[in-house]
Amino acid sequence: MTEIFEIATKLGSLELNISLPIKIDQKRLLADFHNVYSNFVETGHFDNIYGGWKSIGLITSGGEVGETRNESMTNKPYAPTPALEFCPYIKKFLDDLPTQKTRIRFMSLAPGAIIDWHHDNMLTVDKMTGATEARFHIPIITNPKISFKMCHDICKWEAGNFYYADFSFPHAVKNNSNESRIHLVMDLMPNDEIRSLFPESFLQAEQKRHRFRMFCQKACSVYLKRQKLQAKLSNYFNR
């Protein structure tokens, strides 16, 4: 079923994900990934709504590898974890990015796992929102069978590229493949240096995204309430 927020952003021709011109050394990235996964164990997401995710933290609130919550939930400043020391390439890559880093994680989505429609309040580069974080991804292991949508906008992301998506809009993921999908996920402060990486046409569409954002978030909240009600009714009548 196509949801109303998908229809709205399609009618508005909103672009909600984009590849950015940052070069990645895929061989060195993979070497860092294997170093970490050989020495650390993944932790499940703190919220069961997103139960398909597991992660290994490189920079986390409090500097613990297994911490998945953000600073506002823990009241601990962001700090490098021991896992980052196993990532010489990623560490230099992050140091070279001209902005403040918050949560940096390897995140995996198991085969068959589904992350239902939801939105992350203000993870966006759009200035008028006052957002202090935006989310960027580098796919490490991915598969064409994975379904990943930002409202109507289908994310066809390839390993070794640097991507931005506006996660303040509803998004959903399903891993239809038989292997884990693993990304390096970076929450960064969206300053002018970071925005300079974007095409001018994308930045100029900020006002249009702003008009659609609140509607889509409210529509997503209605969708989630409907899903919960359907689950309760199903449990009641199947007892």
Coordinates of N, CA and C in Angstrom, one line a residue:
M1 N 0.8 -1.2 0.0 CA 0.0 0.0 0.0 C 0.9 1.3 0.0
T2 N 0.6 2.2 -0.9 CA 1.3 3.4 -0.9 C 0.8 4.4 0.1
E3 N 1.6 4.9 0.9 CA 1.2 5.8 2.0 C 1.0 7.3 1.5
I4 N 0.2 8.1 2.2 CA 0.0 9.4 1.8 C 1.2 10.3 1.7
F5 N 2.2 10.0 2.6 CA 3.4 10.9 2.6 C 4.2 10.5 1.4
E6 N 4.2 9.3 0.9 CA 4.8 8.9 -0.4 C 4.2 9.6 -1.6
I7 N 2.9 9.7 -1.6 CA 2.2 10.4 -2.7 C 2.5 11.8 -2.7
A8 N 2.5 12.4 -1.5 CA 2.8 13.9 -1.3 C 4.2 14.3 -1.9
T9 N 5.2 13.5 -1.4 CA 6.5 13.9 -1.9 C 6.8 13.6 -3.3
K10 N 6.1 12.6 -3.9 CA 6.2 12.3 -5.3 C 5.5 13.4 -6.1
L11 N 4.3 13.9 -5.7 CA 3.7 15.0 -6.4 C 4.5 16.3 -6.3
G12 N 5.2 16.4 -5.2 CA 6.1 17.6 -5.0 C 7.4 17.5 -5.6
S13 N 7.7 16.3 -6.2 CA 9.0 16.1 -6.9 C 10.2 16.3 -5.9
L14 N 10.1 15.9 -4.7 CA 11.1 16.2 -3.7 C 12.3 15.2 -3.9
E15 N 13.5 15.7 -3.8 CA 14.7 14.9 -3.8 C 15.1 14.8 -2.4
L16 N 15.2 13.6 -1.8 CA 15.4 13.4 -0.4 C 16.7 12.6 -0.2
N17 N 17.4 12.1 -1.2 CA 18.7 11.5 -1.0 C 19.6 11.8 -2.2
I18 N 20.9 11.9 -1.9 CA 21.8 12.4 -2.9 C 23.2 11.8 -2.6
S19 N 23.9 11.5 -3.7 CA 25.3 11.1 -3.6 C 26.2 12.3 -3.6
L20 N 27.2 12.4 -2.7 CA 28.1 13.6 -2.6 C 29.5 13.3 -3.1
P21 N 30.2 14.3 -3.6 CA 31.5 14.1 -4.2 C 32.6 13.9 -3.3
I22 N 32.6 12.9 -2.4 CA 33.7 12.6 -1.5 C 34.3 11.2 -1.9
K23 N 35.6 11.2 -2.2 CA 36.2 9.9 -2.6 C 36.4 9.0 -1.4
I24 N 36.1 7.7 -1.6 CA 36.3 6.7 -0.5 C 37.3 5.7 -1.1
D25 N 38.3 5.3 -0.3 CA 39.1 4.2 -0.6 C 38.5 2.9 -0.1
Q26 N 37.8 2.2 -1.0 CA 36.9 1.1 -0.5 C 37.8 0.0 0.1
K27 N 39.0 -0.3 -0.4 CA 39.8 -1.3 0.1 C 40.2 -1.0 1.5
R28 N 40.6 0.2 1.8 CA 41.0 0.6 3.2 C 39.8 0.6 4.1
L29 N 38.7 1.0 3.6 CA 37.4 1.0 4.4 C 37.1 -0.4 4.8
L30 N 37.1 -1.3 3.9 CA 36.8 -2.7 4.2 C 37.8 -3.3 5.2
A31 N 39.1 -2.9 5.1 CA 40.1 -3.4 6.0 C 39.8 -2.9 7.5
D32 N 39.3 -1.7 7.6 CA 38.9 -1.2 8.9 C 37.7 -1.9 9.4
F33 N 36.7 -2.1 8.6 CA 35.5 -2.8 8.9 C 35.9 -4.2 9.5
H34 N 36.7 -5.0 8.7 CA 37.1 -6.3 9.2 C 37.9 -6.3 10.5
N35 N 38.7 -5.3 10.7 CA 39.4 -5.1 12.0 C 38.5 -5.0 13.1
V36 N 37.5 -4.2 12.9 CA 36.5 -3.9 14.0 C 35.6 -5.2 14.3
Y37 N 35.1 -5.8 13.2 CA 34.2 -6.9 13.4 C 34.9 -8.2 13.9
S38 N 36.3 -8.2 13.8 CA 37.1 -9.3 14.3 C 37.3 -9.1 15.8
N39 N 37.1 -7.9 16.3 CA 37.5 -7.6 17.7 C 36.4 -7.2 18.6
F40 N 35.2 -6.8 18.0 CA 34.1 -6.3 18.8 C 32.8 -7.0 18.4
V41 N 31.8 -6.9 19.3 CA 30.5 -7.6 19.1 C 29.5 -6.5 18.9
E42 N 28.6 -6.7 18.0 CA 27.5 -5.8 17.8 C 26.5 -5.7 18.9
T43 N 25.9 -4.6 19.1 CA 24.8 -4.4 20.1 C 23.5 -4.0 19.4
G44 N 22.4 -4.6 19.9 CA 21.1 -4.3 19.3 C 20.7 -2.9 19.7
H45 N 19.8 -2.4 18.8 CA 19.3 -1.0 19.0 C 18.5 -0.9 20.4
F46 N 18.6 0.2 21.0 CA 18.0 0.4 22.4 C 16.4 0.3 22.3
D47 N 15.9 0.7 21.1 CA 14.5 0.7 20.9 C 14.0 -0.4 20.0
N48 N 13.1 -1.3 20.5 CA 12.7 -2.4 19.8 C 11.9 -2.1 18.5
I49 N 11.4 -0.9 18.4 CA 10.8 -0.5 17.1 C 11.7 -0.7 16.0
Y50 N 13.0 -0.5 16.2 CA 14.0 -0.6 15.2 C 14.8 -1.9 15.4
G51 N 14.1 -3.0 15.7 CA 14.8 -4.2 16.1 C 15.7 -4.9 15.2
G52 N 15.6 -4.5 13.9 CA 16.5 -5.1 12.9 C 17.9 -4.6 12.9
W53 N 18.2 -3.5 13.6 CA 19.5 -2.9 13.6 C 20.4 -3.4 14.7
K54 N 21.7 -3.6 14.4 CA 22.7 -3.8 15.4 C 23.9 -2.8 15.0
S55 N 24.7 -2.5 16.0 CA 25.8 -1.6 15.7 C 27.0 -1.8 16.5
I56 N 28.1 -1.2 16.0 CA 29.4 -1.1 16.8 C 29.8 0.3 16.7
G57 N 29.9 1.0 17.9 CA 30.1 2.4 17.9 C 31.6 2.8 17.8
L58 N 31.9 3.8 17.0 CA 33.2 4.3 16.8 C 33.3 5.7 17.6
I59 N 32.3 6.5 17.6 CA 32.1 7.6 18.4 C 30.7 7.6 19.0
T60 N 30.6 7.6 20.3 CA 29.3 7.4 21.0 C 29.2 8.4 22.1
S61 N 28.0 8.5 22.7 CA 27.8 9.2 23.9 C 28.4 8.5 25.1
G62 N 29.5 9.0 25.6 CA 30.2 8.4 26.7 C 31.4 7.6 26.3
G63 N 31.5 7.3 25.0 CA 32.7 6.6 24.5 C 32.6 5.1 24.6
E64 N 31.5 4.5 24.9 CA 31.4 3.1 25.0 C 30.9 2.5 23.7
V65 N 31.6 1.4 23.3 CA 31.3 0.7 22.0 C 29.8 0.4 21.8
G66 N 29.2 -0.1 22.9 CA 27.9 -0.6 22.8 C 26.8 0.4 23.0
E67 N 27.1 1.7 23.2 CA 26.1 2.7 23.5 C 25.5 3.1 22.2
T68 N 24.1 3.0 22.1 CA 23.4 3.4 20.8 C 22.6 4.6 21.0
R69 N 22.4 5.1 22.2 CA 21.6 6.3 22.5 C 22.4 7.6 22.2
N70 N 21.6 8.6 22.0 CA 22.3 9.9 21.7 C 22.6 10.7 23.0
E71 N 23.3 11.8 22.9 CA 23.7 12.5 24.0 C 22.6 13.1 24.9
S72 N 21.5 13.4 24.2 CA 20.3 14.0 25.0 C 19.7 12.9 25.9
M73 N 19.9 11.6 25.6 CA 19.3 10.5 26.4 C 20.3 10.1 27.5
T74 N 21.6 10.3 27.3 CA 22.5 9.8 28.3 C 23.2 10.9 29.1
N75 N 23.1 12.1 28.7 CA 23.8 13.3 29.3 C 25.3 13.1 29.4
K76 N 25.8 12.3 28.4 CA 27.3 12.1 28.3 C 27.8 12.7 27.0
P77 N 28.9 13.4 27.0 CA 29.4 13.9 25.8 C 29.9 12.8 24.8
Y78 N 29.9 13.2 23.5 CA 30.4 12.2 22.5 C 31.9 12.1 22.6
A79 N 32.3 10.8 22.5 CA 33.8 10.6 22.6 C 34.1 9.3 21.8
P80 N 35.4 9.2 21.3 CA 35.8 8.1 20.5 C 35.7 6.8 21.4
T81 N 35.4 5.7 20.8 CA 35.4 4.4 21.5 C 36.7 3.6 21.2
P82 N 37.0 2.6 22.0 CA 38.2 1.8 21.6 C 38.2 1.2 20.2
A83 N 37.0 1.0 19.6 CA 36.9 0.4 18.3 C 37.5 1.4 17.2
L84 N 37.4 2.7 17.5 CA 38.0 3.6 16.5 C 39.5 3.4 16.3
E85 N 40.1 2.9 17.3 CA 41.6 2.7 17.2 C 41.9 1.6 16.2
F86 N 40.9 0.8 15.9 CA 41.1 -0.3 14.9 C 40.8 0.2 13.5
C87 N 40.5 1.5 13.3 CA 40.1 2.0 12.1 C 41.0 3.2 11.6
P88 N 42.2 3.0 11.3 CA 43.1 4.1 10.9 C 42.6 4.9 9.7
Y89 N 42.1 4.3 8.7 CA 41.6 5.0 7.6 C 40.4 5.8 7.9
I90 N 39.4 5.2 8.6 CA 38.2 5.9 9.0 C 38.5 7.1 9.9
K91 N 39.4 6.8 10.9 CA 39.8 7.9 11.8 C 40.3 9.1 11.1
K92 N 41.2 8.9 10.1 CA 41.7 10.1 9.3 C 40.6 10.7 8.5
F93 N 39.8 9.8 7.9 CA 38.7 10.3 7.1 C 37.8 11.3 7.9
L94 N 37.5 10.8 9.1 CA 36.6 11.7 10.0 C 37.3 12.9 10.4
D95 N 38.6 12.8 10.7 CA 39.4 14.0 11.1 C 39.4 15.1 10.0
D96 N 39.4 14.6 8.7 CA 39.5 15.5 7.6 C 38.1 16.1 7.2
L97 N 37.0 15.6 7.7 CA 35.7 16.2 7.4 C 35.6 17.5 8.2
P98 N 35.3 18.6 7.6 CA 35.3 19.9 8.2 C 34.1 20.2 9.1
T99 N 33.8 19.4 10.0 CA 32.7 19.6 10.9 C 32.8 18.8 12.2
Q100 N 31.9 19.1 13.1 CA 31.9 18.3 14.4 C 31.2 17.0 14.1
K101 N 31.7 15.9 14.8 CA 31.1 14.6 14.7 C 30.4 14.3 16.0
T102 N 29.2 13.6 15.8 CA 28.5 13.1 17.0 C 28.5 11.6 17.0
R103 N 27.5 10.9 16.7 CA 27.5 9.5 16.7 C 28.1 9.0 15.3
I104 N 29.0 8.1 15.4 CA 29.6 7.4 14.3 C 29.6 5.9 14.6
R105 N 28.9 5.1 13.7 CA 28.7 3.7 14.0 C 28.8 2.9 12.7
F106 N 29.2 1.6 12.8 CA 28.9 0.6 11.9 C 27.5 0.1 12.2
M107 N 26.6 0.1 11.3 CA 25.3 -0.4 11.5 C 24.9 -1.5 10.5
S108 N 24.4 -2.6 11.1 CA 24.0 -3.7 10.2 C 22.6 -4.0 10.3
L109 N 22.0 -4.5 9.2 CA 20.6 -4.9 9.1 C 20.6 -6.3 8.6
A110 N 20.0 -7.2 9.4 CA 20.1 -8.7 9.2 C 19.3 -9.0 8.0
P111 N 19.6 -10.2 7.4 CA 18.7 -10.7 6.2 C 17.3 -10.8 6.7
G112 N 16.4 -10.4 5.9 CA 15.0 -10.5 6.2 C 14.4 -9.4 7.1
A113 N 15.3 -8.6 7.7 CA 14.9 -7.6 8.7 C 14.1 -6.5 8.0
I114 N 13.1 -5.9 8.7 CA 12.3 -4.8 8.2 C 12.3 -3.7 9.3
I115 N 12.6 -2.5 8.8 CA 12.5 -1.3 9.6 C 11.3 -0.5 9.0
D116 N 10.2 -0.5 9.8 CA 9.0 0.1 9.3 C 9.1 1.6 9.2
W117 N 8.1 2.2 8.5 CA 8.1 3.7 8.3 C 8.2 4.4 9.6
H118 N 9.1 5.4 9.7 CA 9.3 6.2 10.8 C 10.1 7.4 10.4
H119 N 10.3 8.5 11.2 CA 11.1 9.6 10.9 C 12.0 9.9 12.1
D120 N 13.1 10.5 11.8 CA 14.1 11.0 12.9 C 14.0 12.5 13.0
N121 N 13.4 13.0 14.0 CA 13.0 14.4 14.2 C 13.7 15.4 13.2
M122 N 14.9 15.8 13.5 CA 15.5 16.8 12.8 C 16.9 16.5 12.3
L123 N 17.1 15.3 11.7 CA 18.3 14.9 11.1 C 18.3 15.5 9.6
T124 N 18.7 16.7 9.5 CA 18.7 17.3 8.1 C 19.7 18.4 8.0
V125 N 20.1 18.7 6.8 CA 21.1 19.8 6.5 C 20.3 21.1 6.4
D126 N 19.0 21.1 6.3 CA 18.3 22.3 6.0 C 18.4 23.3 7.2
K127 N 18.9 24.5 6.8 CA 19.2 25.5 7.8 C 17.9 26.0 8.6
M128 N 16.8 26.2 7.9 CA 15.6 26.8 8.5 C 15.0 25.9 9.6
T129 N 15.4 24.6 9.7 CA 14.9 23.8 10.8 C 15.7 24.0 12.1
G130 N 16.9 24.6 12.0 CA 17.7 24.8 13.2 C 18.4 23.4 13.6
A131 N 18.4 22.5 12.8 CA 18.9 21.1 13.1 C 20.4 21.2 13.4
T132 N 20.9 20.5 14.4 CA 22.3 20.4 14.8 C 23.0 19.2 14.3
E133 N 22.2 18.3 13.6 CA 22.8 17.0 13.1 C 22.2 16.7 11.8
A134 N 23.0 16.1 10.9 CA 22.5 15.5 9.7 C 23.1 14.1 9.6
R135 N 22.5 13.2 8.9 CA 23.0 11.8 8.8 C 23.5 11.5 7.4
F136 N 24.7 10.9 7.4 CA 25.4 10.5 6.2 C 25.7 9.0 6.2
H137 N 25.7 8.4 5.1 CA 26.0 6.9 5.1 C 27.1 6.6 4.0
I138 N 27.9 5.7 4.4 CA 28.8 5.0 3.4 C 28.5 3.5 3.4
P139 N 27.8 3.0 2.4 CA 27.5 1.6 2.4 C 28.8 0.8 2.3
I140 N 28.9 -0.3 3.1 CA 30.1 -1.1 3.0 C 29.8 -2.5 2.4
I141 N 28.7 -3.1 2.9 CA 28.2 -4.3 2.3 C 26.7 -4.1 2.0
T142 N 26.3 -4.2 0.7 CA 24.9 -3.9 0.4 C 24.5 -4.9 -0.7
N143 N 23.3 -4.8 -1.2 CA 22.8 -5.7 -2.2 C 21.6 -5.1 -2.9
P144 N 21.5 -5.3 -4.2 CA 20.4 -4.7 -5.0 C 19.0 -5.1 -4.6
K145 N 18.9 -6.2 -3.8 CA 17.6 -6.7 -3.4 C 17.1 -5.9 -2.1
I146 N 17.9 -5.0 -1.6 CA 17.5 -4.2 -0.4 C 16.6 -3.1 -0.9
S147 N 15.5 -3.0 -0.2 CA 14.5 -1.9 -0.5 C 14.7 -0.8 0.6
F148 N 15.0 0.4 0.1 CA 15.2 1.5 1.0 C 14.6 2.8 0.4
K149 N 13.6 3.3 1.1 CA 12.9 4.5 0.6 C 12.8 5.6 1.6
M150 N 13.0 6.8 1.0 CA 12.8 8.1 1.8 C 11.5 8.6 1.2
C151 N 10.3 8.4 1.9 CA 9.0 8.7 1.3 C 9.0 8.0 -0.1
H152 N 8.8 8.7 -1.2 CA 8.7 8.1 -2.5 C 10.1 7.8 -3.1
D153 N 11.1 8.5 -2.6 CA 12.4 8.5 -3.2 C 13.2 7.2 -2.9
I154 N 13.4 6.5 -3.9 CA 14.1 5.2 -3.7 C 15.6 5.4 -3.7
C155 N 16.2 4.9 -2.6 CA 17.7 5.0 -2.4 C 18.4 3.8 -3.0
K156 N 19.0 4.0 -4.1 CA 19.8 3.0 -4.8 C 21.3 3.2 -4.5
W157 N 21.7 2.9 -3.3 CA 23.0 3.2 -2.8 C 24.0 2.0 -3.1
E158 N 25.2 2.4 -3.5 CA 26.2 1.4 -3.8 C 27.4 1.5 -2.8
A159 N 28.0 0.4 -2.6 CA 29.2 0.3 -1.7 C 30.3 1.3 -2.1
G160 N 30.8 2.0 -1.0 CA 32.0 2.8 -1.3 C 31.7 4.2 -1.7
N161 N 30.4 4.6 -1.7 CA 30.1 6.0 -2.0 C 29.5 6.7 -0.7
F162 N 29.6 8.0 -0.8 CA 29.2 8.9 0.3 C 27.8 9.5 0.1
Y163 N 26.8 9.2 0.9 CA 25.4 9.6 0.7 C 24.9 10.4 1.8
Y164 N 24.0 11.3 1.4 CA 23.1 12.0 2.4 C 21.7 11.7 2.1
A165 N 20.9 11.5 3.2 CA 19.4 11.5 3.0 C 18.8 12.3 4.1
D166 N 17.6 12.8 3.9 CA 16.9 13.7 4.8 C 16.1 12.8 5.7
F167 N 16.6 12.3 6.8 CA 16.0 11.3 7.7 C 14.9 12.0 8.5
S168 N 14.7 13.3 8.4 CA 13.5 13.9 9.1 C 12.2 13.6 8.3
F169 N 12.3 13.0 7.1 CA 11.2 12.5 6.4 C 11.0 11.0 6.7
P170 N 9.7 10.5 6.6 CA 9.5 9.1 6.8 C 10.4 8.2 5.8
H171 N 10.9 7.2 6.4 CA 11.7 6.3 5.6 C 11.5 4.8 6.1
A172 N 11.8 3.9 5.3 CA 11.7 2.5 5.6 C 12.7 1.7 4.9
V173 N 13.1 0.5 5.5 CA 14.1 -0.3 4.9 C 13.7 -1.8 5.1
K174 N 13.9 -2.6 4.0 CA 13.7 -4.0 4.1 C 14.9 -4.7 3.5
N175 N 15.5 -5.6 4.2 CA 16.6 -6.4 3.6 C 16.1 -7.7 3.0
N176 N 15.9 -7.6 1.7 CA 15.3 -8.8 1.0 C 16.4 -9.8 0.6
S177 N 17.7 -9.5 0.9 CA 18.8 -10.3 0.5 C 19.1 -11.4 1.6
N178 N 20.1 -12.2 1.3 CA 20.5 -13.2 2.3 C 21.8 -12.9 3.0
E179 N 22.2 -11.6 3.0 CA 23.4 -11.2 3.7 C 23.1 -9.9 4.4
S180 N 23.8 -9.6 5.5 CA 23.6 -8.4 6.3 C 24.0 -7.2 5.4
R181 N 23.2 -6.1 5.6 CA 23.5 -4.8 5.0 C 24.3 -4.0 6.0
I182 N 25.5 -3.6 5.7 CA 26.3 -2.9 6.7 C 26.8 -1.5 6.1
H183 N 26.5 -0.5 6.9 CA 26.9 0.9 6.5 C 27.7 1.5 7.6
L184 N 28.6 2.4 7.2 CA 29.2 3.4 8.2 C 28.2 4.5 8.2
V185 N 27.6 4.8 9.4 CA 26.6 5.8 9.6 C 27.2 7.0 10.4
M186 N 27.1 8.2 9.9 CA 27.8 9.3 10.5 C 26.8 10.4 10.7
D187 N 26.7 10.8 12.0 CA 25.9 12.0 12.3 C 26.8 13.2 12.5
L188 N 26.6 14.2 11.6 CA 27.6 15.3 11.5 C 26.8 16.6 11.7
M189 N 27.5 17.6 12.2 CA 26.9 19.0 12.3 C 26.8 19.6 10.9
P190 N 25.7 20.0 10.4 CA 25.5 20.5 9.0 C 25.9 22.0 8.9
N191 N 27.2 22.2 8.9 CA 27.7 23.6 8.8 C 27.9 24.0 7.3
D192 N 28.4 25.2 7.0 CA 28.4 25.6 5.7 C 29.5 24.9 4.8
E193 N 30.5 24.4 5.5 CA 31.5 23.6 4.8 C 30.9 22.3 4.3
I194 N 30.0 21.6 5.1 CA 29.4 20.4 4.7 C 28.3 20.7 3.6
R195 N 27.6 21.8 3.7 CA 26.6 22.2 2.7 C 27.2 22.5 1.4
S196 N 28.5 22.9 1.4 CA 29.1 23.3 0.1 C 29.4 22.1 -0.7
L197 N 29.2 20.9 -0.2 CA 29.4 19.6 -1.0 C 28.1 19.4 -1.8
F198 N 27.0 20.0 -1.5 CA 25.7 19.7 -2.1 C 25.6 20.6 -3.4
P199 N 24.9 20.0 -4.4 CA 24.5 20.9 -5.6 C 23.7 22.0 -5.2
E200 N 23.9 23.2 -5.8 CA 23.1 24.4 -5.5 C 21.6 24.1 -5.7
S201 N 21.2 23.3 -6.7 CA 19.8 23.0 -6.9 C 19.2 22.3 -5.7
F202 N 19.9 21.5 -5.0 CA 19.4 20.8 -3.8 C 19.2 21.8 -2.7
L203 N 20.2 22.6 -2.5 CA 20.1 23.6 -1.4 C 19.0 24.6 -1.6
Q204 N 18.7 24.9 -2.9 CA 17.7 25.9 -3.2 C 16.3 25.3 -3.0
A205 N 16.2 24.0 -2.9 CA 14.9 23.3 -2.6 C 14.5 23.2 -1.2
E206 N 15.3 23.9 -0.3 CA 15.1 23.8 1.1 C 13.7 24.2 1.5
Q207 N 13.2 25.3 1.0 CA 11.9 25.9 1.3 C 10.8 24.9 1.0
K208 N 10.9 24.2 -0.2 CA 9.9 23.3 -0.6 C 9.9 22.1 0.4
R209 N 11.1 21.6 0.7 CA 11.2 20.5 1.7 C 10.5 20.9 3.0
H210 N 10.8 22.1 3.4 CA 10.2 22.6 4.7 C 8.7 22.6 4.7
R211 N 8.1 22.9 3.5 CA 6.6 22.9 3.4 C 6.0 21.5 3.6
F212 N 6.8 20.5 3.1 CA 6.3 19.1 3.1 C 6.6 18.4 4.4
R213 N 7.7 18.8 5.1 CA 8.2 18.0 6.2 C 7.2 17.8 7.3
M214 N 6.5 18.9 7.8 CA 5.6 18.7 8.9 C 4.4 17.8 8.5
F215 N 3.9 18.0 7.3 CA 2.8 17.2 6.8 C 3.2 15.7 6.8
C216 N 4.4 15.4 6.3 CA 4.8 14.0 6.2 C 5.0 13.4 7.6
Q217 N 5.6 14.2 8.5 CA 5.8 13.7 9.8 C 4.5 13.4 10.5
K218 N 3.5 14.3 10.4 CA 2.2 14.0 11.0 C 1.5 12.8 10.3
A219 N 1.6 12.7 9.0 CA 1.0 11.6 8.3 C 1.7 10.3 8.7
C220 N 3.0 10.3 9.0 CA 3.7 9.1 9.5 C 3.2 8.7 10.9
S221 N 2.9 9.7 11.7 CA 2.4 9.4 13.1 C 1.1 8.8 13.0
V222 N 0.2 9.2 12.1 CA -1.1 8.6 11.9 C -0.9 7.1 11.4
Y223 N 0.0 6.9 10.5 CA 0.4 5.6 10.0 C 0.8 4.7 11.1
L224 N 1.7 5.1 12.0 CA 2.1 4.3 13.1 C 1.0 4.0 14.1
K225 N 0.1 4.9 14.4 CA -1.0 4.7 15.2 C -1.9 3.6 14.6
R226 N -2.1 3.7 13.3 CA -3.0 2.7 12.6 C -2.3 1.3 12.7
Q227 N -1.0 1.3 12.6 CA -0.3 0.0 12.6 C -0.5 -0.6 14.0
K228 N -0.4 0.2 15.1 CA -0.5 -0.3 16.4 C -2.0 -0.8 16.7
L229 N -3.0 -0.1 16.2 CA -4.4 -0.5 16.3 C -4.6 -1.8 15.6
Q230 N -4.1 -1.9 14.4 CA -4.3 -3.1 13.7 C -3.7 -4.3 14.4
A231 N -2.5 -4.1 15.0 CA -1.8 -5.2 15.7 C -2.7 -5.6 16.9
K232 N -3.2 -4.6 17.7 CA -4.1 -4.9 18.8 C -5.3 -5.7 18.4
L233 N -6.0 -5.3 17.3 CA -7.2 -5.9 16.9 C -6.8 -7.4 16.4
S234 N -5.7 -7.5 15.8 CA -5.3 -8.8 15.3 C -5.0 -9.8 16.5
N235 N -4.4 -9.2 17.5 CA -4.1 -10.1 18.7 C -5.4 -10.4 19.4
Y236 N -6.3 -9.5 19.4 CA -7.6 -9.7 20.1 C -8.4 -10.8 19.4
F237 N -8.6 -10.7 18.1 CA -9.4 -11.6 17.4 C -8.8 -13.0 17.1
N238 N -7.4 -13.0 17.3 CA -6.8 -14.3 17.1 C -6.5 -15.1 18.4
R239 N -7.0 -14.6 19.5 CA -6.8 -15.2 20.8 C -7.6 -16.6 20.8

